[in-house]
Amino acid sequence: MTSSLILTATPADALIDVPRHLVVRGATPGAQVTLTARTARAGGVVWHAQATFVADADGTVDVSRDAPVSGSYQGVSAMGLVWSQVPDDGKSRDVFPQPIVAPLVTTVDAQEVGVDGAASTGATSASPALSGETRHAVGSATASGVSTTDVPSAQAKTSCRSSVSFTQRLAGEGVTRRDVREDGLVGTLYLPPGEGPHPAVMILNGSGGGINEPRAALYASHGYAAFALGYFKGPGLPDYISNTPLEYFKRGMDWLRRTVRPAHDFVALSGQSRGGELVLLLGATFPEAVSAVIGYVPSALIHSAQNACDPAIGREGPTWLLDGKPLPHIWENNRTASWAPFDEGPPPHRHAKAMLTALDDADAVERARIPVEKIRGPVMLLSAEDDGSWPSSLYSRMVTERLAAHAHPHAVEHLDFDRAGHAIVFPFVPTTQLVYAHPVSGKISTGGGEPDANAIADERSWAAVQAFLAQAVAERAHSQGQS
């Protein structure tokens, strides 16, 4: 019996956060069908994933319905062939295209291999060679994604293939990009299509520095004037986070308001990691300028410069300045804090272990607390229970408890993701690279989490953030008597 596979992916071209419906039709009922996905990402590095399914009685495999019997991921996941991808070179971590407005094209190949005996019933899983290939060493497969030794040739009855590609975009049609190098600011402004006015979001990166263009482009694609502001490790900026003045960010918000004249004068702040700490601090320091706060894996406390420090100052030196003076931080005069749990032992290291030692000094904690009760808008927190960088779940609870104790009059939302790690981004991107060299210190560390849990956190957090922002804008408009 000869089958003719037809593989489809819908939609074929859409934003990166839109799930795709991958379906194979025309397979032999009960036969195994292997899907191999490949995506060329930053630097031209190809990332890949593979999964083997059993065709149903109609000869169909529906990736959004069916769990693979072997491969790069387990369980039902419509986009498992994307988030479970690993780089061919075994070391790359940058999953976004360069430039950011370029498309990401994923090619998926389907191959059916019918095997005598169990194949017609679907009872036979992949051979040990195939299981090892798809889970650990797909890079040694042939161009079709399946090793020629996977299925003994004497048993092979049929082998047919089909291929399809789909495109993911960070910037939707009509979104514009503009480099910003004025008023002493360094960043990138993304604007949605249309005259506007649009509500605005300012996006701040964490201890890796740089300019978070991917998130800004996606915010703009959903209708927000999005300003990704760099503050170190960017063109013309300091190399380190040490001694960063908060007034710089106030200038950024003022520039954003003058430039885009946002709808309802709405300017939200969105930051991740040290940027999550920063947006809470800015909301408390300049409450009249901040309409809403979104903290990805944030801190409830002001921290020292840590891994992003200027070596001449040291990791226990200050991060943030206000009026030229350093703000007290958790490591300052702390009686229990120790770097030993982070520094000692073999890599990868978990930075969170050192952070937890500092929390045993209650006086130091109180001195370093961010006065979040001063924030004059809604607050959203996204945290991870297995955060290897710092205890974002605990920190987020500290924030919500403080807001509740002060009867915060605005919405407060906290999503805490089980088994997830520090790298909560947005759908649908690879989540497999958990170990990394810190971009500033070079320390080999882990952000924690597991790929499937990180993928769930990416998807659910982004849906929640969009709903949170829409509600915050609507409430702002209502408070101003506008529709």
XYZ file of C-alpha atoms in Angstrom:
483
model
C 0.000 0.000 0.000
C 1.311 3.409 -0.949
C 0.139 6.530 0.841
C 0.457 10.171 -0.183
C 1.064 12.570 2.666
C -0.312 16.095 2.723
C 1.085 18.356 5.485
C -0.575 21.720 6.156
C 0.200 24.592 8.546
C -2.361 27.306 9.204
C -2.117 30.213 9.351
C 0.889 30.231 7.075
C 2.009 33.759 7.969
C 1.144 35.522 11.233
C 2.535 37.092 14.383
C 4.882 34.994 16.498
C 2.272 34.620 19.252
C -0.304 32.988 16.956
C -0.403 29.168 17.296
C -0.228 27.142 14.101
C -2.410 24.167 13.222
C -0.194 21.413 11.845
C -2.068 18.504 10.266
C -0.878 15.495 8.285
C -3.436 13.783 6.059
C -3.186 10.780 3.787
C -1.029 8.606 6.037
C -1.531 4.887 6.383
C -3.846 4.324 9.389
C -1.753 3.222 12.369
C 1.540 4.122 10.715
C 4.155 6.210 12.423
C 4.708 9.693 11.036
C 7.770 11.719 12.026
C 7.669 15.506 11.875
C 10.935 17.445 11.866
C 10.915 21.233 12.279
C 13.830 23.524 11.403
C 14.101 27.284 11.897
C 17.017 29.536 10.968
C 17.399 32.026 13.833
C 19.926 34.716 14.821
C 23.256 34.416 13.051
C 21.804 31.895 10.633
C 21.964 29.144 13.274
C 19.409 26.442 12.568
C 17.302 25.182 15.480
C 15.480 21.865 15.207
C 12.967 19.589 16.895
C 11.401 16.251 15.999
C 8.386 14.236 17.069
C 6.884 10.925 15.942
C 3.119 10.343 15.955
C 0.771 7.489 15.114
C -1.794 8.225 12.404
C -5.421 7.708 13.403
C -7.968 5.488 11.624
C -8.476 8.208 9.008
C -4.749 8.462 8.341
C -4.509 11.832 10.082
C -2.054 13.354 12.560
C -3.209 16.577 14.236
C -0.403 18.080 16.320
C -2.862 20.154 18.361
C -4.752 16.961 19.272
C -2.193 14.164 19.325
C 0.703 13.455 21.672
C 3.905 12.131 20.094
C 5.061 8.622 20.928
C 8.658 9.849 20.944
C 10.602 12.958 20.168
C 11.700 16.328 21.477
C 8.661 16.859 23.695
C 5.910 14.929 25.427
C 2.171 15.460 25.675
C -0.164 17.426 23.429
C 1.212 20.784 22.333
C 0.232 22.554 19.140
C 3.572 24.390 19.052
C 5.759 21.730 20.628
C 7.874 21.542 17.475
C 8.846 25.184 18.049
C 9.354 25.531 21.806
C 11.282 22.232 22.048
C 13.814 23.247 19.395
C 17.531 23.140 20.179
C 20.335 24.799 18.207
C 22.402 22.764 15.779
C 25.579 24.255 17.236
C 24.578 23.201 20.746
C 25.313 26.603 22.274
C 23.319 29.430 20.678
C 20.694 31.167 22.813
C 19.397 34.044 20.671
C 16.098 32.863 19.234
C 15.024 36.067 17.473
C 15.783 37.176 13.912
C 18.213 39.946 13.036
C 16.917 42.439 12.188
C 13.915 42.066 14.470
C 11.494 42.973 11.671
C 12.729 40.017 9.593
C 10.501 36.934 9.409
C 11.234 33.647 11.136
C 10.523 30.795 8.726
C 10.039 27.270 10.048
C 10.070 24.318 7.663
C 8.353 21.132 8.802
C 9.013 17.828 7.060
C 6.707 14.834 7.505
C 7.826 11.275 6.812
C 5.786 8.132 7.150
C 7.489 4.808 7.686
C 5.178 1.802 7.813
C 6.637 -1.170 9.691
C 5.485 -4.810 9.380
C 3.473 -6.140 12.279
C 2.815 -3.479 14.877
C 2.733 -0.518 12.500
C -0.840 -1.128 11.456
C -1.959 -1.087 15.076
C 0.196 1.803 16.158
C 1.557 -0.262 19.038
C 5.210 0.019 18.164
C 7.066 3.086 19.392
C 10.266 4.368 17.891
C 13.295 2.112 17.993
C 16.006 2.978 20.569
C 18.050 4.619 17.820
C 15.156 6.895 16.852
C 14.343 7.735 20.447
C 17.935 8.698 21.105
C 18.099 10.729 17.912
C 14.975 12.776 18.567
C 15.596 13.402 22.221
C 19.316 13.998 22.268
C 21.099 14.012 18.911
C 18.819 14.961 16.077
C 21.726 16.835 14.544
C 23.181 13.513 13.393
C 20.070 12.678 11.401
C 19.895 12.858 7.641
C 18.338 15.796 5.778
C 14.919 14.233 6.221
C 15.402 14.320 9.991
C 15.355 10.518 10.385
C 18.481 8.397 10.573
C 18.797 5.757 7.891
C 19.382 3.238 10.662
C 16.144 4.049 12.453
C 14.098 1.393 10.653
C 15.628 -1.823 9.327
C 15.331 -1.739 5.541
C 14.020 -5.324 5.387
C 10.964 -4.259 7.399
C 10.221 -0.979 5.622
C 7.060 -1.170 3.522
C 6.528 2.452 2.528
C 8.268 5.759 2.941
C 6.725 9.016 1.736
C 7.231 12.631 2.622
C 5.571 16.034 2.647
C 6.837 19.448 3.631
C 5.379 22.822 4.579
C 6.684 26.148 5.886
C 5.142 28.781 8.106
C 6.271 32.294 9.001
C 6.365 33.965 12.411
C 6.679 37.747 12.735
C 7.438 40.018 15.658
C 6.307 43.122 13.773
C 2.911 43.002 12.112
C 1.978 44.689 8.860
C 2.242 48.456 9.110
C 4.354 48.511 12.289
C 7.180 51.034 12.023
C 10.585 51.101 13.728
C 12.679 54.122 14.666
C 16.049 54.350 16.397
C 16.017 56.890 19.228
C 19.208 58.824 19.979
C 17.999 62.102 21.466
C 17.617 63.807 24.836
C 20.448 61.561 25.987
C 18.235 58.496 25.437
C 19.181 55.304 23.607
C 16.368 53.061 22.498
C 14.006 51.977 19.751
C 10.439 53.124 19.158
C 7.931 50.813 17.486
C 4.597 52.274 16.419
C 1.404 50.467 15.365
C -0.169 51.206 12.004
C -2.688 54.033 11.826
C -2.774 57.615 13.011
C -3.483 56.854 16.651
C -3.307 58.033 19.289
C -2.207 54.758 20.834
C -1.624 53.868 24.484
C 2.089 53.521 25.207
C 4.399 51.015 26.896
C 8.045 51.561 27.828
C 10.050 48.329 27.926
C 13.141 47.820 30.096
C 15.590 44.924 29.960
C 17.283 43.159 32.857
C 20.875 42.498 33.865
C 21.861 41.489 30.337
C 21.380 45.087 29.254
C 20.723 46.104 25.679
C 17.475 47.146 24.039
C 14.516 44.760 24.178
C 13.284 45.194 20.628
C 11.453 41.843 20.302
C 8.998 42.660 23.085
C 8.568 46.234 21.824
C 7.804 45.029 18.304
C 5.178 42.613 19.581
C 3.569 45.230 21.836
C 3.338 47.546 18.807
C 1.807 44.739 16.770
C -0.984 44.666 19.351
C -1.700 48.387 19.195
C 0.742 50.007 21.650
C 3.323 52.692 21.004
C 6.258 50.703 22.363
C 9.520 52.299 23.434
C 12.348 49.882 24.265
C 14.773 51.987 26.297
C 18.332 50.833 26.841
C 20.285 51.900 29.911
C 23.520 49.921 29.686
C 25.291 47.656 27.190
C 23.925 49.621 24.261
C 25.290 52.187 21.788
C 26.855 55.047 23.719
C 25.709 53.603 27.057
C 27.725 52.366 30.052
C 28.928 48.780 29.976
C 27.529 48.069 33.446
C 24.381 48.553 35.501
C 26.212 50.138 38.447
C 25.144 53.663 39.473
C 22.256 54.036 37.034
C 20.258 57.245 37.690
C 16.480 56.820 37.906
C 16.023 60.269 36.372
C 17.126 58.778 33.046
C 13.940 56.693 32.925
C 11.747 59.642 33.884
C 13.284 61.494 30.940
C 12.391 58.477 28.784
C 8.748 58.584 29.892
C 8.594 62.344 29.304
C 10.071 61.916 25.823
C 7.597 59.159 25.016
C 4.669 61.356 26.048
C 5.889 64.336 24.003
C 6.634 62.203 20.974
C 3.602 59.949 20.617
C 1.020 61.846 22.727
C -0.428 58.538 23.953
C -4.143 57.836 24.115
C -5.560 58.823 27.516
C -2.008 59.846 28.486
C -1.474 56.144 29.209
C 2.149 55.049 29.672
C 2.722 51.595 31.168
C 6.078 50.161 32.177
C 7.074 46.593 31.294
C 10.310 45.103 32.622
C 11.872 41.708 33.190
C 14.238 40.525 35.932
C 16.266 43.590 37.004
C 13.899 45.444 34.702
C 11.017 43.992 36.745
C 12.602 45.406 39.888
C 13.123 48.680 38.043
C 9.551 49.174 36.826
C 8.201 48.690 40.355
C 10.777 51.159 41.656
C 9.929 53.702 38.944
C 6.211 53.341 39.632
C 6.890 54.098 43.292
C 9.355 56.927 42.597
C 7.473 58.716 39.806
C 3.866 57.627 40.448
C 2.322 60.491 38.489
C 4.143 59.361 35.335
C 3.343 55.627 35.439
C -0.124 54.415 34.406
C 0.437 50.683 34.982
C 3.276 48.322 35.897
C 4.065 44.890 34.423
C 6.854 43.068 36.237
C 8.196 39.882 34.704
C 10.043 37.779 37.331
C 10.534 40.928 39.431
C 12.019 41.708 42.825
C 10.248 43.255 45.800
C 13.594 44.640 46.930
C 16.304 46.940 45.646
C 19.370 44.872 44.821
C 23.039 45.608 44.421
C 24.644 45.574 40.979
C 25.309 41.810 41.220
C 26.367 40.079 37.990
C 26.031 43.233 35.883
C 28.337 45.313 38.099
C 31.251 47.464 37.114
C 34.190 45.332 38.338
C 35.838 48.462 39.718
C 32.832 48.951 42.017
C 31.960 45.340 42.747
C 28.777 43.307 42.868
C 27.835 44.661 46.290
C 27.951 48.222 45.006
C 24.782 50.218 44.254
C 22.622 49.832 41.181
C 20.237 52.784 41.304
C 20.855 56.461 42.032
C 18.273 59.139 42.828
C 19.298 62.781 43.087
C 22.852 61.534 42.713
C 22.663 59.326 45.808
C 22.654 55.520 45.873
C 19.469 53.837 47.035
C 19.847 51.332 49.913
C 19.921 47.750 48.702
C 19.460 44.319 50.255
C 23.180 43.455 50.366
C 24.081 46.667 52.184
C 25.015 46.022 55.854
C 23.304 42.644 55.595
C 24.255 40.322 58.473
C 23.280 37.046 56.775
C 23.944 37.552 53.056
C 26.485 35.232 51.459
C 27.595 34.661 47.882
C 28.935 31.211 48.757
C 25.847 29.220 47.663
C 26.155 30.842 44.231
C 29.919 30.872 43.880
C 30.792 27.426 45.185
C 30.405 24.065 43.501
C 30.377 23.115 39.834
C 28.365 25.036 37.226
C 25.675 25.756 36.351
C 25.159 28.011 39.364
C 21.823 29.137 40.808
C 21.958 32.812 41.719
C 18.740 32.446 43.719
C 20.571 30.470 46.390
C 22.643 33.506 47.352
C 19.634 35.794 47.210
C 17.806 33.663 49.754
C 20.593 34.071 52.317
C 20.063 37.836 52.286
C 16.392 37.498 53.225
C 17.229 36.205 56.695
C 18.185 39.715 57.821
C 14.760 41.264 58.421
C 16.169 44.739 59.017
C 18.077 44.712 55.730
C 14.971 43.485 53.918
C 12.887 46.331 55.310
C 15.502 48.926 54.355
C 15.626 47.605 50.793
C 11.888 47.182 50.205
C 10.487 48.967 47.188
C 7.623 51.187 48.483
C 5.161 49.740 45.988
C 2.234 51.233 47.904
C 3.120 54.562 46.231
C 2.264 53.193 42.775
C -0.878 54.867 41.401
C -2.016 52.304 38.895
C -2.689 48.608 38.346
C 0.150 46.145 38.866
C 0.754 42.808 37.176
C 3.409 40.323 38.287
C 4.589 37.198 36.450
C 6.767 34.841 38.474
C 8.307 31.374 38.272
C 8.403 28.807 41.069
C 11.709 27.301 39.903
C 13.401 30.623 39.182
C 17.143 29.998 39.289
C 18.113 33.664 39.155
C 16.234 34.916 42.195
C 13.079 33.928 44.115
C 10.602 35.781 41.908
C 7.615 33.846 43.323
C 8.470 34.944 46.862
C 9.282 38.475 45.762
C 5.976 38.778 43.910
C 4.068 37.598 46.979
C 5.907 40.195 49.040
C 4.716 42.862 46.593
C 1.093 41.725 46.567
C 1.012 41.436 50.360
C 2.377 44.954 50.772
C -0.135 46.341 48.292
C -2.978 44.542 50.084
C -1.792 45.831 53.453
C -2.021 49.371 52.104
C -5.407 48.763 50.430
C -4.063 49.484 46.942
C -7.033 50.974 45.066
C -6.081 49.529 41.671
C -6.052 46.037 40.213
C -3.247 43.709 41.330
C -2.667 40.474 39.425
C -0.061 37.808 40.108
C 0.496 34.718 37.982
C 2.963 32.192 39.396
C 4.030 29.388 37.082
C 4.762 25.901 38.399
C 8.111 24.352 37.336
C 8.908 27.436 35.247
C 12.185 29.348 35.321
C 13.423 32.906 35.027
C 13.059 33.289 31.254
C 9.366 34.104 30.817
C 9.119 35.669 27.367
C 6.110 35.249 25.055
C 4.869 32.525 22.695
C 6.086 30.789 20.621
C 9.869 30.541 21.013
C 12.338 27.800 22.016
C 12.541 27.299 25.784
C 15.224 24.624 25.948
C 18.415 26.602 26.629
C 18.360 26.776 30.426
C 22.101 27.124 31.058
C 23.927 30.249 29.941
C 26.971 32.453 30.494
C 25.777 35.722 32.005
C 26.125 38.462 29.344
C 28.153 40.697 31.689
C 29.889 38.543 34.292
C 30.283 35.423 32.141
C 29.287 33.241 35.121
C 27.775 29.922 33.989
C 24.315 29.876 35.505
C 20.856 28.413 35.111
C 17.607 30.311 35.021
C 15.808 27.171 36.177
C 12.581 25.659 34.967
C 11.785 22.937 32.460
C 11.169 23.515 28.741
C 7.495 22.485 28.758
C 6.716 24.554 31.860
C 8.574 27.542 30.436
C 6.549 27.239 27.228
C 3.292 27.241 29.207
C 4.465 30.297 31.143
C 5.316 32.094 27.895
C 1.882 31.450 26.430
C -0.301 32.093 29.456
C 1.607 35.134 30.700
C 1.350 36.909 27.357
C -2.402 36.332 27.099
C -2.798 37.655 30.644
C -0.620 40.713 29.964
C -2.693 41.640 26.927
C -5.917 41.363 28.924
C -4.385 43.327 31.815
C -3.265 46.165 29.555
C -6.595 46.354 27.738
C -8.418 46.640 31.060
C -5.940 49.212 32.385
C -6.372 51.370 29.295
C -10.163 51.090 29.488
C -10.162 52.122 33.141
C -7.858 55.026 32.386
C -10.173 56.183 29.613
C -13.206 55.849 31.894
C -11.509 57.877 34.619
C -10.968 60.642 32.081
C -14.546 60.455 30.845
C -13.478 59.088 27.464
C -14.523 56.033 25.513
